[in-house]
PDB file of C-alpha atoms in Angstrom:
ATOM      1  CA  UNK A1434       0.000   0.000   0.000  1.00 40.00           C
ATOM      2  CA  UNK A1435       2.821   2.573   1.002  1.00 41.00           C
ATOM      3  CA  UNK A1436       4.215   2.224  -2.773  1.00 44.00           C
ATOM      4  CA  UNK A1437       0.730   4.580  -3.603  1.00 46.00           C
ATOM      5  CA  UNK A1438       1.365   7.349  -1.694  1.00 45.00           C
ATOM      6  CA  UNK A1439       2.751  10.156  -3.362  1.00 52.00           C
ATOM      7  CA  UNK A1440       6.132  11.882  -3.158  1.00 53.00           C
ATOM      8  CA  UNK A1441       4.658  14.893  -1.906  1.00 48.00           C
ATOM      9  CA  UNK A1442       4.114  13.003   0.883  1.00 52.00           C
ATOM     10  CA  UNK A1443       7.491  13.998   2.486  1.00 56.00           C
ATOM     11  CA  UNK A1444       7.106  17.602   2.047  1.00 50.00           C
ATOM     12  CA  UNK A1445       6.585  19.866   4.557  1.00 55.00           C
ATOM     13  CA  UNK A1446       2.672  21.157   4.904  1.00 58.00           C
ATOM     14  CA  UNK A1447       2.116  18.040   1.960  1.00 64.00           C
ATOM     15  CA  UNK A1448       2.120  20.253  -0.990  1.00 71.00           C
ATOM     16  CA  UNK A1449       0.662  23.886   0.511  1.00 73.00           C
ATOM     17  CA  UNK A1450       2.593  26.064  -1.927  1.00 68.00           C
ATOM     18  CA  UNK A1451       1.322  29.108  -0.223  1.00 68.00           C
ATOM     19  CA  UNK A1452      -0.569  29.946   2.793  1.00 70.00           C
ATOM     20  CA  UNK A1453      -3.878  31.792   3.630  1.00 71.00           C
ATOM     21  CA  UNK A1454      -4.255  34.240   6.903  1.00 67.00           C
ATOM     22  CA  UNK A1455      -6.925  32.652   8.790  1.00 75.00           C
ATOM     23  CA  UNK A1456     -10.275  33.070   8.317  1.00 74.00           C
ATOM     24  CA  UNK A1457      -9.194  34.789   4.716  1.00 75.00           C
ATOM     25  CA  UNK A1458     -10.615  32.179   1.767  1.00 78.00           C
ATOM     26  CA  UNK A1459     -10.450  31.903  -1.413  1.00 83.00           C
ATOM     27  CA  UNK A1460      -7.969  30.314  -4.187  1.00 84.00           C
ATOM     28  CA  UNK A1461      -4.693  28.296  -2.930  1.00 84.00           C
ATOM     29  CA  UNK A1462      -2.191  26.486  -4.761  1.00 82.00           C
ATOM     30  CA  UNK A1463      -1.350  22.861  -4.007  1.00 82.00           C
ATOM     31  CA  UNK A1464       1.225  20.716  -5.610  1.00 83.00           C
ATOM     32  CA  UNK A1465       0.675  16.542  -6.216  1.00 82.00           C
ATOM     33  CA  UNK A1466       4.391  15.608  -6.484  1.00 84.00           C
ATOM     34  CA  UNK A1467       7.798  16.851  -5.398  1.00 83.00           C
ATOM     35  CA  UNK A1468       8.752  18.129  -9.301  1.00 86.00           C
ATOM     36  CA  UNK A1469       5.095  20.674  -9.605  1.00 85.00           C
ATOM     37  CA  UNK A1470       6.300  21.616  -5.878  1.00 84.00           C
ATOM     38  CA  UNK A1471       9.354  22.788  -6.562  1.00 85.00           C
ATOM     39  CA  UNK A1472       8.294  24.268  -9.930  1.00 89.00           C
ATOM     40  CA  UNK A1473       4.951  26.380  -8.355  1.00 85.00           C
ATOM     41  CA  UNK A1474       7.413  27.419  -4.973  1.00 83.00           C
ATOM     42  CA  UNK A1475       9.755  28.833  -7.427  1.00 87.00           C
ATOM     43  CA  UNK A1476       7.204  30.789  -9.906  1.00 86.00           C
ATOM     44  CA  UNK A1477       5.910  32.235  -5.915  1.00 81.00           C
ATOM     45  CA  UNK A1478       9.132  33.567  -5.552  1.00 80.00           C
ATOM     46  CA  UNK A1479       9.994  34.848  -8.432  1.00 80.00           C
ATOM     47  CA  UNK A1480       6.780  36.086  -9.123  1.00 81.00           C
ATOM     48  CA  UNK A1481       5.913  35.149 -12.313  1.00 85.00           C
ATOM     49  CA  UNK A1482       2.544  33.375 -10.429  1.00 86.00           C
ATOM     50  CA  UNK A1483       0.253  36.252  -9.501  1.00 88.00           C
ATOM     51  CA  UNK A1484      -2.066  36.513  -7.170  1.00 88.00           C
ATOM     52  CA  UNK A1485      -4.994  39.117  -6.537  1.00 93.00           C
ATOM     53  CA  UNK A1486      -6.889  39.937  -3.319  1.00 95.00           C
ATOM     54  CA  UNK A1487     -10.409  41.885  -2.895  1.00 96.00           C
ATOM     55  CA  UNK A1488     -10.393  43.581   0.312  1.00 96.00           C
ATOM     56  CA  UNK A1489     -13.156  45.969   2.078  1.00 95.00           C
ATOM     57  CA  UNK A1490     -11.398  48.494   3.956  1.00 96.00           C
ATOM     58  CA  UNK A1491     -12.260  50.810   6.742  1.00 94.00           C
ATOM     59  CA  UNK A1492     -12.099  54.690   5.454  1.00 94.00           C
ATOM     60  CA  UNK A1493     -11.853  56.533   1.943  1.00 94.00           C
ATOM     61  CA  UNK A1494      -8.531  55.757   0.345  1.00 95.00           C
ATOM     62  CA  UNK A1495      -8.183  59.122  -1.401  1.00 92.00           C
ATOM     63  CA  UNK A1496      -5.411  57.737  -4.626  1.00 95.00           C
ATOM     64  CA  UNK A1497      -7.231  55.885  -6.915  1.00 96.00           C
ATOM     65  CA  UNK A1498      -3.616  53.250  -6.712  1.00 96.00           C
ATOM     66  CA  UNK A1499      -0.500  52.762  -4.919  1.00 96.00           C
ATOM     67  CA  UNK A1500       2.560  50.611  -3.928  1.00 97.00           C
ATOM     68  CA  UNK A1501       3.746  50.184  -0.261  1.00 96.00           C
ATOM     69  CA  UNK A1502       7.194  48.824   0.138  1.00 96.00           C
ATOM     70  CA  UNK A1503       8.028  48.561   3.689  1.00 96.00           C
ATOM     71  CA  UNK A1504       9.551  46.096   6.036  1.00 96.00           C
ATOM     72  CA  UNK A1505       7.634  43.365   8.111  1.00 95.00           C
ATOM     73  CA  UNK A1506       8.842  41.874  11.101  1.00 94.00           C
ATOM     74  CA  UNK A1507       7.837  40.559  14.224  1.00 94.00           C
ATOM     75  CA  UNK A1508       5.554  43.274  16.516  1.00 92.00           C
ATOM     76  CA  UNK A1509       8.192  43.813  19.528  1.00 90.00           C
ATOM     77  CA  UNK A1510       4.813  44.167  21.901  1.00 89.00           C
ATOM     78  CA  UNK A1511       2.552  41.222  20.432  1.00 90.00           C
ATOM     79  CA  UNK A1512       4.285  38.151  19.271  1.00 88.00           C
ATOM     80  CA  UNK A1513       1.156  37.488  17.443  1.00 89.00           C
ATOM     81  CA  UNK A1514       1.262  40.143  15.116  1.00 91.00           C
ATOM     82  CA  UNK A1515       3.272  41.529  12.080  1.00 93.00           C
ATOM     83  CA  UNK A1516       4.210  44.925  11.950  1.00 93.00           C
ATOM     84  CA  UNK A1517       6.309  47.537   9.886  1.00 93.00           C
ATOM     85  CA  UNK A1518       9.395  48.548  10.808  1.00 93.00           C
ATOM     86  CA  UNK A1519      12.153  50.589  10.023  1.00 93.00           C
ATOM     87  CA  UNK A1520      14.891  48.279  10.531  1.00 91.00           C
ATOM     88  CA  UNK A1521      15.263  44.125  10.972  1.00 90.00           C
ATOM     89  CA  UNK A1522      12.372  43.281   8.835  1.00 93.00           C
ATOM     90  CA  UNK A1523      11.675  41.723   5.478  1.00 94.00           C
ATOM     91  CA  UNK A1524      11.277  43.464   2.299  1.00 94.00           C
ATOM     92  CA  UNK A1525       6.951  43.558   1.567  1.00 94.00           C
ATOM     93  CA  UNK A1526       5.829  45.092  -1.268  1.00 94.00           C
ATOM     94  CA  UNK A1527       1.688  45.757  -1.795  1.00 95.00           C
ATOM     95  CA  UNK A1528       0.142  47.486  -5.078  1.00 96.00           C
ATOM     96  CA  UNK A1529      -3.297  48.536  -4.439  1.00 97.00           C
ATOM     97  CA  UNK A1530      -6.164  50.078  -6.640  1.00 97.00           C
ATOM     98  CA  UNK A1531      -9.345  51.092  -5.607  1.00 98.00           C
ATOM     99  CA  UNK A1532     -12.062  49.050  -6.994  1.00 97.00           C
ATOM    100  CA  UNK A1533     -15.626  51.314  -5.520  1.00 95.00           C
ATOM    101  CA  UNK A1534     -15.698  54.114  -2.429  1.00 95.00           C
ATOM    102  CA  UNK A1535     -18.205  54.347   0.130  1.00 92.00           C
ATOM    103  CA  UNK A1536     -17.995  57.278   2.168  1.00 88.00           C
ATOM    104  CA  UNK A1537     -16.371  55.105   5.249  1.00 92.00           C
ATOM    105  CA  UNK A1538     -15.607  51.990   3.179  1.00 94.00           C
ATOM    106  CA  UNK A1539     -13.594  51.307   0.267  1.00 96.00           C
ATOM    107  CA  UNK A1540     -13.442  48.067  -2.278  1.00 97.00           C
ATOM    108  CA  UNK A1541      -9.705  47.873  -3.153  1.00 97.00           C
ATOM    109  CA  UNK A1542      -7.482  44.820  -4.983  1.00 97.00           C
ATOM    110  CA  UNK A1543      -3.814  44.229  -3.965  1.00 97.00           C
ATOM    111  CA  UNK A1544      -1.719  42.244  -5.638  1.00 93.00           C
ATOM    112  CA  UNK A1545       1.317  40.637  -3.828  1.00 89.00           C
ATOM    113  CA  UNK A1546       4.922  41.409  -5.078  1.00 87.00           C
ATOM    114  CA  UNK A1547       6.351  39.172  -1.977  1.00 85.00           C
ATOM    115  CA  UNK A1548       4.320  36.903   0.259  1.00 82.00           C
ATOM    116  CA  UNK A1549       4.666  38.505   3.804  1.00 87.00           C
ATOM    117  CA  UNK A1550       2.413  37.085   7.025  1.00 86.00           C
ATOM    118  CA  UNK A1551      -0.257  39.182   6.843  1.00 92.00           C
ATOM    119  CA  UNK A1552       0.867  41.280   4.804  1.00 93.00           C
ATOM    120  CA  UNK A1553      -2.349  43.208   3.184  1.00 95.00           C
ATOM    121  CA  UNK A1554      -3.805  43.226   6.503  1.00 93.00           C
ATOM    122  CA  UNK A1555      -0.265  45.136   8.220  1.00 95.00           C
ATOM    123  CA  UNK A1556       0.098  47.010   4.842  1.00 97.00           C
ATOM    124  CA  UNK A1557      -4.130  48.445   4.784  1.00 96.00           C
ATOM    125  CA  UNK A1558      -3.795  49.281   8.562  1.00 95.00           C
ATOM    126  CA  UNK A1559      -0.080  50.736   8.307  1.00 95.00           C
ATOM    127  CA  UNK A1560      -2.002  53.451   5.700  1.00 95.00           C
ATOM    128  CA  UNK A1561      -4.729  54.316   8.219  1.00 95.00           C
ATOM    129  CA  UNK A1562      -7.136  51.648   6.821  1.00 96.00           C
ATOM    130  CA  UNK A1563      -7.877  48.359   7.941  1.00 95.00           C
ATOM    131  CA  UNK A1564      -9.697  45.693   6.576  1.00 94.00           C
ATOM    132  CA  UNK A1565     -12.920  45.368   8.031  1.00 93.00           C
ATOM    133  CA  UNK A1566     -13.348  42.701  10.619  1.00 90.00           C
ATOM    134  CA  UNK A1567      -9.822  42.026  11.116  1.00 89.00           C
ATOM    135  CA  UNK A1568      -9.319  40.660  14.704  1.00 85.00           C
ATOM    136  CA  UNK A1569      -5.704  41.519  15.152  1.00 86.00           C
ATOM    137  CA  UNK A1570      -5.404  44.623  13.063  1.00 85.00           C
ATOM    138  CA  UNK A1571      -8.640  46.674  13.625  1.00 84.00           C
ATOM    139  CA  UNK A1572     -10.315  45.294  16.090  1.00 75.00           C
ATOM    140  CA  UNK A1573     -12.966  47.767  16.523  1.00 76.00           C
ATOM    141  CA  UNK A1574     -17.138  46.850  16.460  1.00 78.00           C
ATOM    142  CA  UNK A1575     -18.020  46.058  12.500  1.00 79.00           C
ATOM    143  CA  UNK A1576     -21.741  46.462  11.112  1.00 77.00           C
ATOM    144  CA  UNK A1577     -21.393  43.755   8.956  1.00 81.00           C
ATOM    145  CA  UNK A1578     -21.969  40.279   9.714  1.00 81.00           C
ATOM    146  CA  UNK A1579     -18.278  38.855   9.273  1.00 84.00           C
ATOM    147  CA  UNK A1580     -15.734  35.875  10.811  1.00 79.00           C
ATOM    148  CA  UNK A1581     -12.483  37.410  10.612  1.00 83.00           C
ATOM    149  CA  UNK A1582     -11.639  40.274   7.974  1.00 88.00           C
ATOM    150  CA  UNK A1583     -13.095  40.962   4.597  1.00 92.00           C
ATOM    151  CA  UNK A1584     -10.249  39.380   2.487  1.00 94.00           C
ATOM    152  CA  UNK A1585     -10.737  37.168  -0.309  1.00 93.00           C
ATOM    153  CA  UNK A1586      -7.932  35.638  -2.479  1.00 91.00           C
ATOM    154  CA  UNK A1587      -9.553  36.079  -5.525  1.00 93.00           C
ATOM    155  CA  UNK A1588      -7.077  34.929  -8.611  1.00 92.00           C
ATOM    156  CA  UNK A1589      -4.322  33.224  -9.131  1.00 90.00           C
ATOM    157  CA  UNK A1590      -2.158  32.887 -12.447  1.00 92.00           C
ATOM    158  CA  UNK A1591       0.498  30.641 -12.945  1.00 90.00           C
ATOM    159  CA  UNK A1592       2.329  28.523 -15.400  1.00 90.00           C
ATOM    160  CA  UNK A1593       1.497  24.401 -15.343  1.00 92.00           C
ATOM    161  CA  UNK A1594       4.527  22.912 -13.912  1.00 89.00           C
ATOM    162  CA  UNK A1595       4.020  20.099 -16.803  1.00 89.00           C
ATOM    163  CA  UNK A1596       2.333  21.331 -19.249  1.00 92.00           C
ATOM    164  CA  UNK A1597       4.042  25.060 -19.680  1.00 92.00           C
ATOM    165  CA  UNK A1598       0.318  26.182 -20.070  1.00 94.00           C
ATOM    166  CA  UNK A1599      -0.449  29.825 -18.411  1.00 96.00           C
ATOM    167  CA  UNK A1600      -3.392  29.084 -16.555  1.00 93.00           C
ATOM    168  CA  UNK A1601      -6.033  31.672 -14.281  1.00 94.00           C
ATOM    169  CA  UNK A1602      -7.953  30.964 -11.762  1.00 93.00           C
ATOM    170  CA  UNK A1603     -10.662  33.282 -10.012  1.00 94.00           C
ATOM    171  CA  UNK A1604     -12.993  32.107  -6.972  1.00 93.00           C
ATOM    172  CA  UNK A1605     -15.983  34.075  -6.192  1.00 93.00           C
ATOM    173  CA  UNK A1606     -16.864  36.055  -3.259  1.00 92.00           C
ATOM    174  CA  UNK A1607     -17.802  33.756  -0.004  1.00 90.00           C
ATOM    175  CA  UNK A1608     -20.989  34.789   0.808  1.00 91.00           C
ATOM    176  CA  UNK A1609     -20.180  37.463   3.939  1.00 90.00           C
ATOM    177  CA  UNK A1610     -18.268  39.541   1.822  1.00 91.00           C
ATOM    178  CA  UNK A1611     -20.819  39.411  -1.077  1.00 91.00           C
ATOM    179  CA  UNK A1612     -23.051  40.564   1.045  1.00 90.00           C
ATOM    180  CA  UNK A1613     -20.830  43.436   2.318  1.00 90.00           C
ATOM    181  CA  UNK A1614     -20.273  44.465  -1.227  1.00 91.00           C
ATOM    182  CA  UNK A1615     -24.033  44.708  -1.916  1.00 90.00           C
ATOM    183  CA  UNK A1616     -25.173  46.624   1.390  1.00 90.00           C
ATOM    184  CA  UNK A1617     -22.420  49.631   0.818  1.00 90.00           C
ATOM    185  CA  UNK A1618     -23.835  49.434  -3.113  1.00 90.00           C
ATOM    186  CA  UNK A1619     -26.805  50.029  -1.400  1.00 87.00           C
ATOM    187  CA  UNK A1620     -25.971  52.622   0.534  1.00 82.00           C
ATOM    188  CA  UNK A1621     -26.632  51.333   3.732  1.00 73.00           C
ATOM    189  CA  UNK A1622     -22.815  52.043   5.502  1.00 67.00           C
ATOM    190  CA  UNK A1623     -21.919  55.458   4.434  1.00 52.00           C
TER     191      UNK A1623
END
């Protein structure tokens, strides 16, 4: 029976490429064998697989787009958390555009240039606004109906490991944030 299992089988996290915050859904990436591993680790870091985020933020992001480069490391008061910081930290770099504005909300997509913990969620709340819901990086009282904060991985793009084919993926909204999206349209937040 053991000559069925796959290679992957040795790898650490058993083919998890890349990692989702908790409580954030949407699209992952998960390899079947050692060779599409190493393959779909290496397009992650050199960032020829792309991947897109919808986030609902707290506030009116006034520039319609923008890239934060900072560094992330370690909070020095909460173990827990990420923050930036001017020194000792890893390189994170965030572009954002602003999808729809709400008066207190905005609709924005990021898009990942490096894969930082919690990166969007440090990045949002080191501009002034956090994601709604977040439990670690805004914890203040949210109207909506949420688990966690209104983050969705929403594409991914990448090159098959055997194939060579460029191929996109795109989930759709879990059903919380969908219906966050469709109160502010109505105009029931602003």
């Amino acid at each position: 029976l053991l000559h069925h299992v796959p290679d992957i089988i040795n790898v650490p996290r058993a083919g998890i490429v890349h990692r989702l915050d908790k409580d954030t859904g949407g699209i992952m990436i998960c390899a079947k064998n050692d060779a599409a591993h190493l393959s779909l680790s290496q397009q992650i870091q050199a960032k020829t697989a792309q991947r897109t985020y919808l986030a609902v933020v707290r506030g009116n992001i006034k520039t319609d787009s923008g890239v934060i480069e900072t560094l992330i490391a370690r909070d020095k008061n909460d173990r827990k958390k990420m923050a930036v910081v001017k020194e000792g930290g890893r390189d994170a770099v965030t572009e954002y555009e602003v999808l729809e504005r709400f008066g207190k909300y905005t609709i924005v997509r990021c898009r990942l240039r490096t894969g930082r913990t919690h990166q969007i969620r440090v990045h949002m709340e080191y501009l002034g606004y956090p994601l709604v819901g977040d439990p670690k990086y805004s914890p203040m009282k949210t109207p909506f109906s949420i688990q966690g904060q209104a983050l969705h991985s929403q594409t991914l793009e990448f090159t098959h490991p055997r194939t060579g084919e460029r191929l996109s993926f795109e989930a759709p909204l879990p059903e919380d944030m969908h219906k966050i999206v469709t109160r502010l349209r109505l105009g029931q937040f602003n």
